[in-house]
XYZ file of C-alpha atoms in Angstrom:
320
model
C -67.301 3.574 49.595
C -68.773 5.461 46.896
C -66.262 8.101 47.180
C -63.518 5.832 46.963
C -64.820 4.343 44.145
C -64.723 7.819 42.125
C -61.548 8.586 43.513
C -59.872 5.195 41.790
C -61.808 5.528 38.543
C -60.730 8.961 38.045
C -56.891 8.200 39.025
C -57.472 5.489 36.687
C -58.825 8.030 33.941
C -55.762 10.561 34.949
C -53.247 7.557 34.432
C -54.635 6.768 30.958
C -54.406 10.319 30.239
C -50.898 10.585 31.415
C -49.824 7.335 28.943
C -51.984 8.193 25.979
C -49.758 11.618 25.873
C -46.891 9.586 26.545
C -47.419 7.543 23.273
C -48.329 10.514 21.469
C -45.310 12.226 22.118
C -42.887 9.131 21.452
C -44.606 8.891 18.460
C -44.018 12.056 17.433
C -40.041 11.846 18.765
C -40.153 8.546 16.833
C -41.660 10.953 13.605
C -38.711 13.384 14.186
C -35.851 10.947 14.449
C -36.935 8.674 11.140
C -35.636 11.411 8.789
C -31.879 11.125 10.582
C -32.454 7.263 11.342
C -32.789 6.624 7.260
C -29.932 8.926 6.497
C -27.909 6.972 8.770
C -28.928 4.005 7.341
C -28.136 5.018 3.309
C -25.105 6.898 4.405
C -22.317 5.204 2.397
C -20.089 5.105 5.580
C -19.823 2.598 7.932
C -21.332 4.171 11.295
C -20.629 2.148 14.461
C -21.290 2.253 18.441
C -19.178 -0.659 20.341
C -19.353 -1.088 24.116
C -16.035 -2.641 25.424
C -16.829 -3.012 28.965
C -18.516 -4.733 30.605
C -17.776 -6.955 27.575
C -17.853 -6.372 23.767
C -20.500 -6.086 21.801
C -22.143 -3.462 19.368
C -24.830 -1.359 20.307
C -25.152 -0.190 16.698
C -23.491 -1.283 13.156
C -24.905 0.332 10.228
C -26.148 -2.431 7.184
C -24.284 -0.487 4.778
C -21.089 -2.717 5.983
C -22.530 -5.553 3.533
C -22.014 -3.602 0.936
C -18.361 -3.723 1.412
C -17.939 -6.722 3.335
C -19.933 -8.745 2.199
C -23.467 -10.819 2.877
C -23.766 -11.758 6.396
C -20.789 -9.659 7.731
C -23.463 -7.719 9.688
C -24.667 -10.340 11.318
C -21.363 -11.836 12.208
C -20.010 -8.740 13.955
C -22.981 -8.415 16.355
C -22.908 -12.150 17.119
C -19.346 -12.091 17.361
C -17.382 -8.558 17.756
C -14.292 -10.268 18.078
C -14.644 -10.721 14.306
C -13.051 -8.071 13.681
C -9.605 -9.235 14.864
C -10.151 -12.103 12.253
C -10.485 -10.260 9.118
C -8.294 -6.982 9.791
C -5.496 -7.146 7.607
C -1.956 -9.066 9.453
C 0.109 -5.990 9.372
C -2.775 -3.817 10.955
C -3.454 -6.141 13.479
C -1.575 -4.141 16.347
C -3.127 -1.104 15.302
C -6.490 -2.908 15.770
C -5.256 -3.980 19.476
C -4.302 -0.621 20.371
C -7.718 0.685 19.590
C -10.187 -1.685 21.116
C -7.184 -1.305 24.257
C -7.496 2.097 24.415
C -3.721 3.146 23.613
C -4.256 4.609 19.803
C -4.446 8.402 19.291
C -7.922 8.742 18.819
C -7.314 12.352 17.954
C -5.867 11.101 14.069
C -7.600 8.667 11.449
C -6.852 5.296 11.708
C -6.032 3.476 8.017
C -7.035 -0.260 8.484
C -7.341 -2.932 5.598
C -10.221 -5.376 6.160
C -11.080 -8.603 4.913
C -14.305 -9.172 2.851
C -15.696 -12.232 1.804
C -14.096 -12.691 -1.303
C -10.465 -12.327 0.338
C -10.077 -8.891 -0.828
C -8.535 -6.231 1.640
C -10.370 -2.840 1.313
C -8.626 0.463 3.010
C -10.697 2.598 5.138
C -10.235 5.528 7.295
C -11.681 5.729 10.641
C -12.658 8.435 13.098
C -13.213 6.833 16.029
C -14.269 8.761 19.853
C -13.700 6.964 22.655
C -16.013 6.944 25.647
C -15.434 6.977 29.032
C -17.148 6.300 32.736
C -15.549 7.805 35.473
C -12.639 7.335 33.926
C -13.109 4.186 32.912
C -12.680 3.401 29.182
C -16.410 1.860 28.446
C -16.867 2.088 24.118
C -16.070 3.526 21.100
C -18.256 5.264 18.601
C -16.575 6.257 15.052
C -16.989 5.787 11.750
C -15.484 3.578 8.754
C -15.148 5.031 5.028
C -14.008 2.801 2.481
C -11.080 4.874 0.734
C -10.332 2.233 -2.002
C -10.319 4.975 -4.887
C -7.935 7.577 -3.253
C -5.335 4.563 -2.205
C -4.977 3.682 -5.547
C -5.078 6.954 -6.708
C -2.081 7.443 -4.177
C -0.294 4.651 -5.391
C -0.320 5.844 -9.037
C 0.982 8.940 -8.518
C 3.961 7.323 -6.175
C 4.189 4.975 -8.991
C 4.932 7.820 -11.377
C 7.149 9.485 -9.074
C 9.295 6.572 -8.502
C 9.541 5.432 -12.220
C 10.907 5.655 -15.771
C 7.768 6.625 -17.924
C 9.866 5.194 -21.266
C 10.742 1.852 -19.663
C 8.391 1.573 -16.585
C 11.330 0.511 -15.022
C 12.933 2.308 -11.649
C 13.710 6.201 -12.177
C 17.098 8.077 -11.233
C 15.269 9.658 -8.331
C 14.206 5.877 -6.539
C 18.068 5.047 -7.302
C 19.492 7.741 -5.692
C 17.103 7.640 -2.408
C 17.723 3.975 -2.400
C 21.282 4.530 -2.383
C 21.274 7.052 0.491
C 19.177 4.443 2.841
C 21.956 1.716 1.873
C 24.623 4.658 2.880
C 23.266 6.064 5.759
C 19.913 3.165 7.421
C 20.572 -0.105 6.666
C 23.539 -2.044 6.121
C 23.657 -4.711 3.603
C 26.290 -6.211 1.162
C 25.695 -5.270 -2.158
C 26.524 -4.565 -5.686
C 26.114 -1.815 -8.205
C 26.161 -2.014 -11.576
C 26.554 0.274 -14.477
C 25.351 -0.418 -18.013
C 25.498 2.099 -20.779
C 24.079 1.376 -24.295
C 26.841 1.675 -26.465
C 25.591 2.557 -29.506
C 22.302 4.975 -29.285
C 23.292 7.654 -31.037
C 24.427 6.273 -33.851
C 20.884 4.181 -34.269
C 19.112 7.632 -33.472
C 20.848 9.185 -36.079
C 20.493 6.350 -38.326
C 16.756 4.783 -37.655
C 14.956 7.552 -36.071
C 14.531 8.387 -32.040
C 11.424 5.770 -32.242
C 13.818 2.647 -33.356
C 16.024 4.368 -30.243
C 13.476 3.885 -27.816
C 12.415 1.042 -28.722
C 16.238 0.133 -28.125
C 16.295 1.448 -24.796
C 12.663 -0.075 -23.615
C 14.248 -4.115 -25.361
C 17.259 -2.982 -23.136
C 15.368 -2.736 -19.976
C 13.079 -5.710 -20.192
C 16.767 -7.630 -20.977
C 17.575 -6.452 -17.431
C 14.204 -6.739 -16.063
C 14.355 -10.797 -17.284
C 17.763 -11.245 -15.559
C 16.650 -9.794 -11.882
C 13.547 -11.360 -11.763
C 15.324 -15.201 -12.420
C 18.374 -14.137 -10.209
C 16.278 -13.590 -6.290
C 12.854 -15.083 -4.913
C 12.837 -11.494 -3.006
C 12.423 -8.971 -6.008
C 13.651 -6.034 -3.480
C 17.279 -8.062 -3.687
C 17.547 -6.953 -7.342
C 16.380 -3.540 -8.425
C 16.937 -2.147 -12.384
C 16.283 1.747 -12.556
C 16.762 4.091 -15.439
C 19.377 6.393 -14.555
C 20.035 8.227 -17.887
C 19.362 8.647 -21.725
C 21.122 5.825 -22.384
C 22.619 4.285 -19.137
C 21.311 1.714 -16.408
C 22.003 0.914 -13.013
C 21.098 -2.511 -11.066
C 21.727 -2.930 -7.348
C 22.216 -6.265 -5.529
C 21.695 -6.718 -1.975
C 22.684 -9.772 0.221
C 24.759 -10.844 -2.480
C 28.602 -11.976 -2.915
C 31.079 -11.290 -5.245
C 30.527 -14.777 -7.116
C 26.736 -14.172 -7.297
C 27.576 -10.729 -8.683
C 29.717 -12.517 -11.762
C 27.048 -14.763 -12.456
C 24.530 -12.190 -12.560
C 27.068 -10.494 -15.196
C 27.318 -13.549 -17.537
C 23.622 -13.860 -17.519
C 23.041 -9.940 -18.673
C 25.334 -11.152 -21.556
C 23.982 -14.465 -22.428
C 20.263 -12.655 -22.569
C 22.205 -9.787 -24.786
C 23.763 -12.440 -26.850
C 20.695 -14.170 -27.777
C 18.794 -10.911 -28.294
C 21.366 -10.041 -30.965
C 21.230 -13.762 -32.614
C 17.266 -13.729 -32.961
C 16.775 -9.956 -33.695
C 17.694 -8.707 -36.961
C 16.300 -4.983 -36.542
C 19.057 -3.813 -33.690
C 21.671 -5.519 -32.121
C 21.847 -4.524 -28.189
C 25.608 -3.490 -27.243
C 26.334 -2.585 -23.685
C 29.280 -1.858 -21.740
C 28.661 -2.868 -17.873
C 31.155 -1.969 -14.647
C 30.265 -2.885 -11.149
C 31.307 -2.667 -7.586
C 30.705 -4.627 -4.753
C 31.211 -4.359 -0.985
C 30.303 -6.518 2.098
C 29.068 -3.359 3.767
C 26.931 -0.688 2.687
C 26.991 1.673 5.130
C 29.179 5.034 4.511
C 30.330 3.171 0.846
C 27.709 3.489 -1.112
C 28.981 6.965 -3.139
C 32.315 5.060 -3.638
C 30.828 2.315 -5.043
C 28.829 4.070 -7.562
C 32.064 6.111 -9.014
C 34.021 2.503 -9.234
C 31.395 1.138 -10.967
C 30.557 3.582 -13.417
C 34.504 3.946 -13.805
C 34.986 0.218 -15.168
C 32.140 0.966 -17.046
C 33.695 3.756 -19.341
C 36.704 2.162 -19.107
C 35.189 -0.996 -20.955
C 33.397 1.468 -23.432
C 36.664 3.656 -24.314
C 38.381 -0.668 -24.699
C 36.247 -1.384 -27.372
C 36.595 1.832 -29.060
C 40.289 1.744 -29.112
C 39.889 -1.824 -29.981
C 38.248 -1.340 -33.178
């Protein structure tokens, strides 16, 4: 009995042993991983773990989200994951789908919007791996970075590309690629115009290059005025800056009386320029074209309508 007695107290001893060096050494693992634990935690990226199956929900979601998303937005993806499909942005939606599904090319970025709690859409980029079971697709661990900064920076840059640096208007370049996609991608009716300053050179020579550009930039907020009152879709009326002195405007999904209208309006707007301005007067000969179909016309158009333009110009010089 006594024997037995020994025998339990020192398994009991060994067992204590066994768990007090247990302990030790997860505290000491515990030790280790703090270090990487905090740097996870301050990293300004958005780190996540998401099981999908056997149903969704996050195994991890870093805190740092609240600092783009809002208060509270931690707490409502790991009570809800399906939050997520609530405040991606609409046109991202199916890209959204496609990843929790599966079906996205994990291999690339993926550039969602989302939602924060004041209503403003912030871009990220995410690198997302997915994980799988026997073949099974089980989760998805990635990571979100907010990539606000280099999307506008992006934007700026196409901005410049695309437009008139005197006028901030449209540039020759936009006009011409928007021409070849009505020529060659999508087929609209539409309208080009041609306006050409009549007298520039004569005010440069006269006033000074500054009075002339201040000429040209009056001259493009005329036209600017006229296309925003003439659509509620401000793609159906585009002004661009095409040379020193010369503008072109293109309608889409317009008609040939909508077109005239337009015409009388640039004049009325000139016409009332001129009567409350005393500094220049704004003189403009105009041509346009028009066609019901823009594929395969669009190069035609453009020659008829800057063709009735200088044909109005050399009118009123012979008229004079």
């Amino acid at each position: 009995m006594l024997k037995i007695v020994i025998l339990l107290i020192l398994g009991l001893i060994i067992i204590c042993y066994k768990l007090n060096s247990a302990r030790i050494k997860l505290q000491q693992q515990v030790k280790h991983l703090s270090p990487m634990i905090q740097t996870v935690e301050n990293s300004k990226d958005i780190l996540y773990y998401l099981e999908i199956k056997p149903r969704l929900k996050y195994q991890y979601l870093s805190p740092v989200i609240e600092n783009f998303l809002g208060i509270n937005s931690l707490e409502e993806h790991l009570k809800n994951p399906d939050y997520y499909y609530e405040i991606v942005h609409p046109d991202d939606y199916n890209m959204a789908v496609e990843k929790l599904s599966g079906k996205t090319d994990f291999s690339k970025p993926i550039i969602t919007r989302m939602r924060n709690d004041e209503g403003k859409y912030l871009w990220f980029e995410e690198y997302a791996t997915p994980i799988y079971e026997n073949g099974e697709f089980i989760a998805i661990h990635g990571v979100h970075r907010n990539i606000d900064d280099r999307i506008l920076l992006q934007q700026q840059l196409e901005y410049k590309v695309t437009h008139d640096a005197l006028t901030d208007i449209y540039n020759r370049e936009h006009f011409e690629n928007q021409l070849q996609r009505y020529n060659e991608k999508i087929d609209v009716s539409i309208a080009i115009i041609i306006c050409d300053l009549d007298e520039l050179k004569m005010i440069n020579d006269h006033y000074g290059h500054k009075v002339g550009d201040n000429l040209i930039q009056e001259s493009a907020k005329l036209l600017m005025q006229c296309a925003n009152e003439e659509v509620k879709d401000e793609d159906e009326v585009e002004v661009a800056r095409i040379g020193g002195d010369e503008f072109a405007i293109t309608l889409i999904n317009t008609d040939p009386l909508q077109v005239e209208t337009f015409l009388v309006k640039v004049q009325n707007r000139i016409d009332h320029f001129n009567e409350e301005t005393d500094t220049f007067n704004i003189k403009m000969s105009k041509g346009h074209a028009y066609h019901f179909s823009s594929i395969g016309k669009m190069e035609q158009l453009f020659v008829e309508a800057d063709s009735k333009m200088y044909k109005e110009k050399n009118n009123k010089v012979t008229s004079r």
